[in-house]
Tab-separated table of C-alpha atoms in Angstrom:
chain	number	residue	atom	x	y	z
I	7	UNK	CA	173.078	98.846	130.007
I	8	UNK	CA	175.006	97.516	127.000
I	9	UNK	CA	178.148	97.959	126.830
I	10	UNK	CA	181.112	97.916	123.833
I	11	UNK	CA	184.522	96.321	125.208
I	12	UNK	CA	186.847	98.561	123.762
I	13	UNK	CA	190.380	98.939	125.213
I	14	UNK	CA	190.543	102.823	127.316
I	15	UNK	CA	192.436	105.400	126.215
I	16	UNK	CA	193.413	108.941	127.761
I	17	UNK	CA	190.730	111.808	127.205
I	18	UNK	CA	191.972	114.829	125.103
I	19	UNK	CA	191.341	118.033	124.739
I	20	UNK	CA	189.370	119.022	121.514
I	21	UNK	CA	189.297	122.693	120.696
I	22	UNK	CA	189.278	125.803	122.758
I	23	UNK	CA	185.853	125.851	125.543
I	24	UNK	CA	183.581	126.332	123.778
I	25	UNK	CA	180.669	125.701	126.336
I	26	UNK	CA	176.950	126.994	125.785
I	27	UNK	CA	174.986	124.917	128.731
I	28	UNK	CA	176.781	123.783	131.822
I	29	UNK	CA	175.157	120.286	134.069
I	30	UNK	CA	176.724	120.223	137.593
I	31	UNK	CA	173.951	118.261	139.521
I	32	UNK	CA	169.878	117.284	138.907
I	33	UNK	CA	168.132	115.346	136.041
I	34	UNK	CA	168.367	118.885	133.123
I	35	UNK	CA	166.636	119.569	130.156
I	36	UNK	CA	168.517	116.866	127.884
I	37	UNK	CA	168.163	113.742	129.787
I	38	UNK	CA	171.266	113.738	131.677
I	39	UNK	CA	172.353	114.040	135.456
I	40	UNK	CA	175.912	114.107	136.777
I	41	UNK	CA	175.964	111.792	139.457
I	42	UNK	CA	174.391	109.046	137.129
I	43	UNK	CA	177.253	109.636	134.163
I	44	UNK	CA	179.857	109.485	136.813
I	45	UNK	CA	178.322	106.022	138.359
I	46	UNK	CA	178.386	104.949	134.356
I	47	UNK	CA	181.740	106.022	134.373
I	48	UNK	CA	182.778	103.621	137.564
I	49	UNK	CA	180.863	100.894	136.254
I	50	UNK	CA	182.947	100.580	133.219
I	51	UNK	CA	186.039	100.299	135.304
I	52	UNK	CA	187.141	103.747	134.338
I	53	UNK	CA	189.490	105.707	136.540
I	54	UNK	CA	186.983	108.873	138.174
I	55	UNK	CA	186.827	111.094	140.479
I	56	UNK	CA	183.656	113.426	142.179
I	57	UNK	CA	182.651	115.416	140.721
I	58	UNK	CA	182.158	115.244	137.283
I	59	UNK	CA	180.954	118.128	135.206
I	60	UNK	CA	179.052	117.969	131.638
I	61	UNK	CA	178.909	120.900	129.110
I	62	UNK	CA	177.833	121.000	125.443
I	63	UNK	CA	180.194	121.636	123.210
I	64	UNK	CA	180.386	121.541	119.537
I	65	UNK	CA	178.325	123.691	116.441
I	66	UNK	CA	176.715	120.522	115.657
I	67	UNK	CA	172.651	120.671	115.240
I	68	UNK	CA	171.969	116.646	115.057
I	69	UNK	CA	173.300	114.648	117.663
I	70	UNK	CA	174.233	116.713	120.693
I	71	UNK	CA	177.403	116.205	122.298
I	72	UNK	CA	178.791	116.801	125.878
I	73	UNK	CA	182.249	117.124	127.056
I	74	UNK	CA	182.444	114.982	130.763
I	75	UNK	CA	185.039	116.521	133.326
I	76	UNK	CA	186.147	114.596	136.615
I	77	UNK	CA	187.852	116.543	139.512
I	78	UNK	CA	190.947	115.540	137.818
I	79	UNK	CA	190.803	116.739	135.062
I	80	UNK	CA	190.226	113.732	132.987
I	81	UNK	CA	187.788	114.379	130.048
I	82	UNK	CA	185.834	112.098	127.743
I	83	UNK	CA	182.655	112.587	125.225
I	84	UNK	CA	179.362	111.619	125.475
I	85	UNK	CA	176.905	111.593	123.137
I	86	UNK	CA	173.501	111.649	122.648
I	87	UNK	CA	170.431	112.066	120.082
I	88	UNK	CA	168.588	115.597	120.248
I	89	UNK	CA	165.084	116.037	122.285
I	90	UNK	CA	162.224	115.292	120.826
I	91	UNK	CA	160.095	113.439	118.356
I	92	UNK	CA	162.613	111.633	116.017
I	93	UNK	CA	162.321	110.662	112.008
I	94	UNK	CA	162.361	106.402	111.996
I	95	UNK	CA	166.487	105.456	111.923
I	96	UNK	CA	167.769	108.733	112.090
I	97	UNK	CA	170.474	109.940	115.319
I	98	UNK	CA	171.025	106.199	116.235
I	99	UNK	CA	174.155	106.938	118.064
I	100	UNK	CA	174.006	103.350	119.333
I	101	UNK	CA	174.787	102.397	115.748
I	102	UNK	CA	177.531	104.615	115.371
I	103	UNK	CA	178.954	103.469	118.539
I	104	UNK	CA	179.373	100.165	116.563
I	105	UNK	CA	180.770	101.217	113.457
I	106	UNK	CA	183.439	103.376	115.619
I	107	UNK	CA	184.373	100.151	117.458
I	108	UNK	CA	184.815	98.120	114.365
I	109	UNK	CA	187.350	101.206	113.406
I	110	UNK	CA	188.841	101.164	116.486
I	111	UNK	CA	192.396	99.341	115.751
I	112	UNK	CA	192.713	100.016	111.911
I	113	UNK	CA	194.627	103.025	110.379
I	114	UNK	CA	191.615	105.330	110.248
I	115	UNK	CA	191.714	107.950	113.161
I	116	UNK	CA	188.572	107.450	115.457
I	117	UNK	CA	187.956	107.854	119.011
I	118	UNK	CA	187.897	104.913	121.314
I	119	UNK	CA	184.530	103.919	122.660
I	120	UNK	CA	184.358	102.894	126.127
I	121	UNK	CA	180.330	102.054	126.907
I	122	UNK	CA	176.656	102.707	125.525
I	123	UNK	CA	173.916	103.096	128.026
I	124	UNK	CA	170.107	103.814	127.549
I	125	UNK	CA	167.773	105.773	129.864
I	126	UNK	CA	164.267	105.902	129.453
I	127	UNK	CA	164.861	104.018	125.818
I	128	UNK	CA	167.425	106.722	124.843
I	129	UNK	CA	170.900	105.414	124.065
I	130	UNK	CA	173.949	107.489	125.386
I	131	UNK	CA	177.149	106.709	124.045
I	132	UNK	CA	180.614	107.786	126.403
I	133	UNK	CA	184.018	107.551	124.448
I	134	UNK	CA	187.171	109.413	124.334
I	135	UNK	CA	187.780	113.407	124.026
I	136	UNK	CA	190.490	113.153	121.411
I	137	UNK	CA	193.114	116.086	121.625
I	138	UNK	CA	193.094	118.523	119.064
I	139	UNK	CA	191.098	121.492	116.945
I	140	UNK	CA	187.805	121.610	115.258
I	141	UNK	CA	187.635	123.924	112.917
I	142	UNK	CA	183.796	124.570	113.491
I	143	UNK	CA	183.472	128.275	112.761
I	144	UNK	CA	185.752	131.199	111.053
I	145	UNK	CA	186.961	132.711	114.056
I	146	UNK	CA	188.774	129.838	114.500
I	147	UNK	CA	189.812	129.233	110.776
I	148	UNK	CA	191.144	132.881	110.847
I	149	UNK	CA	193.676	132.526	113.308
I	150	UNK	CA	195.301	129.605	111.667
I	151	UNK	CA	198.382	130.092	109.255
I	152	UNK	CA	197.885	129.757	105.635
I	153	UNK	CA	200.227	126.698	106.012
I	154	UNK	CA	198.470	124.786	108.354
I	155	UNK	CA	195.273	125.664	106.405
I	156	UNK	CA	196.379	123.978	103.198
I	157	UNK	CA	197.706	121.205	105.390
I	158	UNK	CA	194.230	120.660	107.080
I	159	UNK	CA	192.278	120.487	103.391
I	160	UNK	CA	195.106	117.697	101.597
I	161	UNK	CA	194.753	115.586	105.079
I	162	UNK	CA	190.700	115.828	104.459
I	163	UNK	CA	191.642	114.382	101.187
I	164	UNK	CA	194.062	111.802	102.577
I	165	UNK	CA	191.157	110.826	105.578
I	166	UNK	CA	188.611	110.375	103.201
I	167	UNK	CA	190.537	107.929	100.954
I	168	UNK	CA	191.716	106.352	104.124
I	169	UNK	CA	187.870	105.525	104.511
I	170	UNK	CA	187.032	104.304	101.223
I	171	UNK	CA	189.831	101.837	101.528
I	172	UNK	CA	188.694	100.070	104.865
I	173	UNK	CA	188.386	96.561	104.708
I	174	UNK	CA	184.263	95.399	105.357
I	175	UNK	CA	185.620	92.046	105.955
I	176	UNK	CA	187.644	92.315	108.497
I	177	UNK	CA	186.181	95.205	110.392
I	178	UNK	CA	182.541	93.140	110.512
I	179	UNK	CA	180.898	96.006	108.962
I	180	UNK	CA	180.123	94.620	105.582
I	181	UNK	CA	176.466	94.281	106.703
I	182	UNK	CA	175.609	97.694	108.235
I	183	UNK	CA	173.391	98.443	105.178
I	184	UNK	CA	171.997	97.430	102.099
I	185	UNK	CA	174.212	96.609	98.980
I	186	UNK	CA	171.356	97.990	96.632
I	187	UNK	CA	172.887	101.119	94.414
I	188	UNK	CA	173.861	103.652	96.332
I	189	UNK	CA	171.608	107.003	94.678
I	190	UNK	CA	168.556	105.099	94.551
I	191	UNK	CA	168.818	104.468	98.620
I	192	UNK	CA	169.891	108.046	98.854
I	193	UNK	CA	167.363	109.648	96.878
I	194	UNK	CA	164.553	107.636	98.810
I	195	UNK	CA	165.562	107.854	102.451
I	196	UNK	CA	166.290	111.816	102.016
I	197	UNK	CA	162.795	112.400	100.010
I	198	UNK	CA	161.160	110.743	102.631
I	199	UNK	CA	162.963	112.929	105.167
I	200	UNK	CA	162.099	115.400	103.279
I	201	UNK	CA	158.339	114.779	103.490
I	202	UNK	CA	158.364	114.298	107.246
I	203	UNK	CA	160.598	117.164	108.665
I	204	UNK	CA	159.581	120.352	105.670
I	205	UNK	CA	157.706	123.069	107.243
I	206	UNK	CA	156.144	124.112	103.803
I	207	UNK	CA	156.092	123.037	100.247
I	208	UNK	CA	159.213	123.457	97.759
I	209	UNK	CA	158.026	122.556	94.603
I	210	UNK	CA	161.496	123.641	93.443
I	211	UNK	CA	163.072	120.703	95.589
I	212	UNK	CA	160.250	118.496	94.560
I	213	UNK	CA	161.037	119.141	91.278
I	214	UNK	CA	164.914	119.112	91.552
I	215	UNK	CA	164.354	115.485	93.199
I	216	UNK	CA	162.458	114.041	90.006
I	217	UNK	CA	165.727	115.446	87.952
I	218	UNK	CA	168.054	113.989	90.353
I	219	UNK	CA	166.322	110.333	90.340
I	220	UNK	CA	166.103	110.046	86.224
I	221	UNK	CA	169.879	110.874	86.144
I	222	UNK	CA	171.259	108.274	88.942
I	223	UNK	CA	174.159	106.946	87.841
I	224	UNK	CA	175.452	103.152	87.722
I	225	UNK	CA	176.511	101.837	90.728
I	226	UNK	CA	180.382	100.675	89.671
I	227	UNK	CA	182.031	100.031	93.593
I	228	UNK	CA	180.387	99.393	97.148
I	229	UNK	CA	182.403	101.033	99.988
I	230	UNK	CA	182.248	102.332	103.599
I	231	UNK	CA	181.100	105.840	103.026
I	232	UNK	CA	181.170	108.240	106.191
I	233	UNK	CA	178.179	110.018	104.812
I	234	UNK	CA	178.434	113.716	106.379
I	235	UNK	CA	182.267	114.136	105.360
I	236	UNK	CA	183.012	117.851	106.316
I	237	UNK	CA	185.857	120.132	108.156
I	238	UNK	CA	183.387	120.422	111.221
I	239	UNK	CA	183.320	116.986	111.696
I	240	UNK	CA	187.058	116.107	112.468
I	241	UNK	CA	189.672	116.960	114.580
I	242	UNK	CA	192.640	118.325	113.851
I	243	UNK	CA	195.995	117.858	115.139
I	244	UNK	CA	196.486	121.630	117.602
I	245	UNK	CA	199.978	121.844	115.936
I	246	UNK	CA	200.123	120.736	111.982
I	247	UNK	CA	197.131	120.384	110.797
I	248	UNK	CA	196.749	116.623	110.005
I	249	UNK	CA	193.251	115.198	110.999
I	250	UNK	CA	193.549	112.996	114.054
I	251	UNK	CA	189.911	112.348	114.436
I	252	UNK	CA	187.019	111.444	111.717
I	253	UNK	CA	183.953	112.180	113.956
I	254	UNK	CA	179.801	112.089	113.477
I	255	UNK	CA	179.444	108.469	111.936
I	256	UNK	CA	175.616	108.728	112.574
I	257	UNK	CA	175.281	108.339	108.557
I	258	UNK	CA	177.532	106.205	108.102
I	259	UNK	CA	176.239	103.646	105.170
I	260	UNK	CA	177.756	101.083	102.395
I	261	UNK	CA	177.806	102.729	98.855
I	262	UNK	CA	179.416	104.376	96.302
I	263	UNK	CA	182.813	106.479	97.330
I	264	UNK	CA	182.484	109.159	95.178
I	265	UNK	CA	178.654	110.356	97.173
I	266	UNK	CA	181.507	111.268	99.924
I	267	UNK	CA	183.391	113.573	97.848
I	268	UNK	CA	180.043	115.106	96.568
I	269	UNK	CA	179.360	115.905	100.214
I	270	UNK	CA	182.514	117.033	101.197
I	271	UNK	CA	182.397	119.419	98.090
I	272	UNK	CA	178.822	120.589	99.099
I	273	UNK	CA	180.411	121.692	102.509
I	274	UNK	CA	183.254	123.413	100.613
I	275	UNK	CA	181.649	126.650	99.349
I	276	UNK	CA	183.749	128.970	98.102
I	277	UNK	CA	183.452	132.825	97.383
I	278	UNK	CA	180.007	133.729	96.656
I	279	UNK	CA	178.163	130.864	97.524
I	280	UNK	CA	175.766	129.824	100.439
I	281	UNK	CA	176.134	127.631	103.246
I	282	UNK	CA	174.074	126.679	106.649
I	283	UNK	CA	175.176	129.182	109.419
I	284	UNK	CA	177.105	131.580	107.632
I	285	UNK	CA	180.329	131.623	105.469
I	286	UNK	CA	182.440	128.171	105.377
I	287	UNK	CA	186.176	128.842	106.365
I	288	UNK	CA	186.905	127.022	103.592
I	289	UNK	CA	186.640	130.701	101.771
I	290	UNK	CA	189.996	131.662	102.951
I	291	UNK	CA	193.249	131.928	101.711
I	292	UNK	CA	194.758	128.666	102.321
I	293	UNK	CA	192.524	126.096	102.148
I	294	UNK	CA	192.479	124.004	98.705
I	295	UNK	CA	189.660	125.053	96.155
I	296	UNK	CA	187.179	122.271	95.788
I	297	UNK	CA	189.246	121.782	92.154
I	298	UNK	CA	192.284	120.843	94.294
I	299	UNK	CA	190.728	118.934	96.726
I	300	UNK	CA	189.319	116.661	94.398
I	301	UNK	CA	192.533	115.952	92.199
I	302	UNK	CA	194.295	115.173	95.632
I	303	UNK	CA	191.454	112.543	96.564
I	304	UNK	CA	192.154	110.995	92.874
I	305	UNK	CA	195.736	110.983	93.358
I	306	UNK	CA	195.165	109.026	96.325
I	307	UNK	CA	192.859	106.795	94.963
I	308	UNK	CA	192.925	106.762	91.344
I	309	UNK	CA	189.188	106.791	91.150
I	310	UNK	CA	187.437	108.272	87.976
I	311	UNK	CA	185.393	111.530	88.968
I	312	UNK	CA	183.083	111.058	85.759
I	313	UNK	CA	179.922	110.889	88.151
I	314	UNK	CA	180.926	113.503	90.556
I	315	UNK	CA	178.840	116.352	89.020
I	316	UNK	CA	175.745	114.345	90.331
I	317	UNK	CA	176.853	113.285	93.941
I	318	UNK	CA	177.771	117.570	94.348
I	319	UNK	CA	174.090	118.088	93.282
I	320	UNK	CA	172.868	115.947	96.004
I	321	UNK	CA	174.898	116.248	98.561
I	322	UNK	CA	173.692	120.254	98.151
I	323	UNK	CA	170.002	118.708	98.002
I	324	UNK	CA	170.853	116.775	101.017
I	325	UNK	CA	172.348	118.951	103.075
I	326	UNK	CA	169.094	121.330	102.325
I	327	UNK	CA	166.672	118.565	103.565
I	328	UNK	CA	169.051	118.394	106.721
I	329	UNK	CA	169.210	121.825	106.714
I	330	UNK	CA	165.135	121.834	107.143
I	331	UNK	CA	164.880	118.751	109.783
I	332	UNK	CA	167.527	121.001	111.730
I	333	UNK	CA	165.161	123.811	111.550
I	334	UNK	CA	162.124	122.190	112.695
I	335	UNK	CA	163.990	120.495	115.466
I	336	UNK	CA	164.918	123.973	116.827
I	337	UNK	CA	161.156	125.278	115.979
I	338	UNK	CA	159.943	122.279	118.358
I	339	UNK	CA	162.507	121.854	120.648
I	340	UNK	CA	164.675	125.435	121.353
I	341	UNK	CA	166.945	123.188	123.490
I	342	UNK	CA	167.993	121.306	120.386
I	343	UNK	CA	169.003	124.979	119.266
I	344	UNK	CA	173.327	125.312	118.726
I	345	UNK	CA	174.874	128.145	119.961
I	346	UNK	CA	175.858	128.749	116.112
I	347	UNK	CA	172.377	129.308	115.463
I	348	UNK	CA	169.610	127.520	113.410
I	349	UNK	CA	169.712	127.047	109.474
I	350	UNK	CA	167.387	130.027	108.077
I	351	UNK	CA	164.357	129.504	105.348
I	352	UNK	CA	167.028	131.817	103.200
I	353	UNK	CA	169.653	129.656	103.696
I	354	UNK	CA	167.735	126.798	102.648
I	355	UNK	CA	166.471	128.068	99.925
I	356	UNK	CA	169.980	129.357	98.690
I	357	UNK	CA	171.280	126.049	98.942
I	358	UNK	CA	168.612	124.698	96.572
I	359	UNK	CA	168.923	126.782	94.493
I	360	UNK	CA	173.198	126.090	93.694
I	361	UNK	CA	172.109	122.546	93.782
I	362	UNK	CA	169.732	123.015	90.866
I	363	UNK	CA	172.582	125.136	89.523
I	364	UNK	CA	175.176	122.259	90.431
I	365	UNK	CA	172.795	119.735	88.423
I	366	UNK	CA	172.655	121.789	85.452
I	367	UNK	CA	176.153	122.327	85.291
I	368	UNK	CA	176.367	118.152	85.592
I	369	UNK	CA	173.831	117.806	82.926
I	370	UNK	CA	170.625	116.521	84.649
């Protein structure tokens, strides 16, 4: 067992219950068996008490997360990469466990990470259950005011320019990846995702991909970037709105800043346009169009946006090749399934197609 010696913090409460598979005792379908988290748990000097209880929570479709419950009440996170066969460096939640701990003390909000244990060669990472709302899926986003809405899209803003400004130095994390531009490491790892997890030919993609590597832009700044920036992967604060939480740091990379805003705007669909699982709250009255959210990042940062056109085409792209590894995960593994549902062919193809749109707009 390896472990991370980070200072503990109190547990939290993250969202309403959202439960979909309860583990109360034996070895279960994903790996994990009570008794053994709560002897992890004791061996890391943490305060526990039998028995503990584990239930997955989150709409997340990667990584699979599980919220740990003692007879106290005392709650923490653990997390751990989905069943079955795995693509070469993808899920490594043992590597996010680092870059979280070399977070853990500057301004950015992250939770605390108490331990990282592997069994049977998979690595299983406990840290704290920050307190606080995920705004996963519209029910939720519906019952929030149209205050705390706009609040929750200029703190995104805020966040993300907040992680574009850590120091690499200091933090140690100035050698988690190459320094090589940026779209060229992009546009290789995700086509070669691409060939590994599609479940038929796209020549469509294919051909979107060519477009997308002739028009790479100039590298001009090397910076943390989160590298799945989104509302579903933070936690809000349960009574304003601010985000109190950056979660999901599984892609976390060096490269160019602006690739994070491209994502974050490939999340941020507005009327009309697709998304994986259904409609993005960020439809509704309230939250900032992508226009706005992007002029508040700027503000922050006073970054030029002349390149963003391209990083919105492929985060779209990207977020279609996830959208396909997603789906065959769930095609060979229906335990990997979230109780959201599984990205649809339609859906993929949907998203392709406003990423094609997105380049053209850009002028690839």
């Amino acid at each position: 067992m390896g472990l991370l010696p980070t200072p503990d913090r109190p547990a939290g409460e993250q969202g309403p219950d959202r439960s979909r598979v309860r583990l109360t005792g034996g070895d279960d379908a994903f790996g994990l068996d009570a008794q053994t988290v709560l002897g992890w748990i004791r061996s890391l000097g943490i305060e526990v008490t039998d028995p503990v209880r584990l239930d997955r929570i989150g709409a997340g479709q990667s990584n699979l997360t599980f919220r740990v419950t003692d007879a106290e009440g005392r709650r923490w996170a653990l997390r751990r990469p989905p069943l079955g066969p795995l693509l070469a460096s993808a899920h490594n939640v043992a590597r996010e466990a680092r870059i979280l701990s070399a977070l853990h003390g500057t301004d950015l909000p992250t939770p605390a990470v108490h331990g990282v244990r592997y069994h049977r060669d998979v690595p299983h990472v406990l840290m704290e259950f920050v307190d606080g709302l995920v705004v996963d899926r519209m029910s939720i986003a519906e019952a929030l005011s149209l205050r705390r809405r706009r609040a929750i899209g200029s703190s995104l803003a805020r966040t993300l320019a907040r992680i574009h400004a850590v120091d690499l130095d200091k933090t140690g994390l100035g050698d988690i990846a190459s320094h090589k531009p940026y779209a060229q490491r992009q546009l290789k790892r995700w086509s070669l995702q691409w060939e590994r997890s599609k479940t038929r030919e796209m020549p469509h993609l294919d051909a979107l991909t060519e477009r997308l590597q002739v028009s790479a832009p100039v590298q001009q700044e090397l910076t943390l970037v989160h590298g799945d920036f989104h509302l579903r992967n933070v936690v809000t604060s349960g009574r304003y709105g601010d985000i109190v939480a950056v979660l999901d740091w599984e892609l976390c990379t060096l490269g160019d800043p602006m690739a994070d805003v491209g994502t974050m705007l490939a999340y941020w669909s507005e009327h009309g346009e697709p998304s994986l699982g259904g409609p993005s709250p960020s439809i509704l009255p309230g939250f900032p169009t992508r226009e706005e959210l992007v002029h508040a990042y700027l503000r922050h940062t006073g970054r030029d946006a002349a390149t963003l056109g391209f990083w919105h085409a492929l985060g779209l792209w990207k977020i279609a090749i996830i959208g396909v590894g997603v789906l065959r995960r769930a095609l060979e593994e229906p335990h990997n399934r979230s109780e959201t549902g599984t990205p649809t062919q339609e859906e993929i193809e949907s998203l392709i197609a406003k990423a094609d749109e997105a380049a053209s707009a850009a002028g690839i």
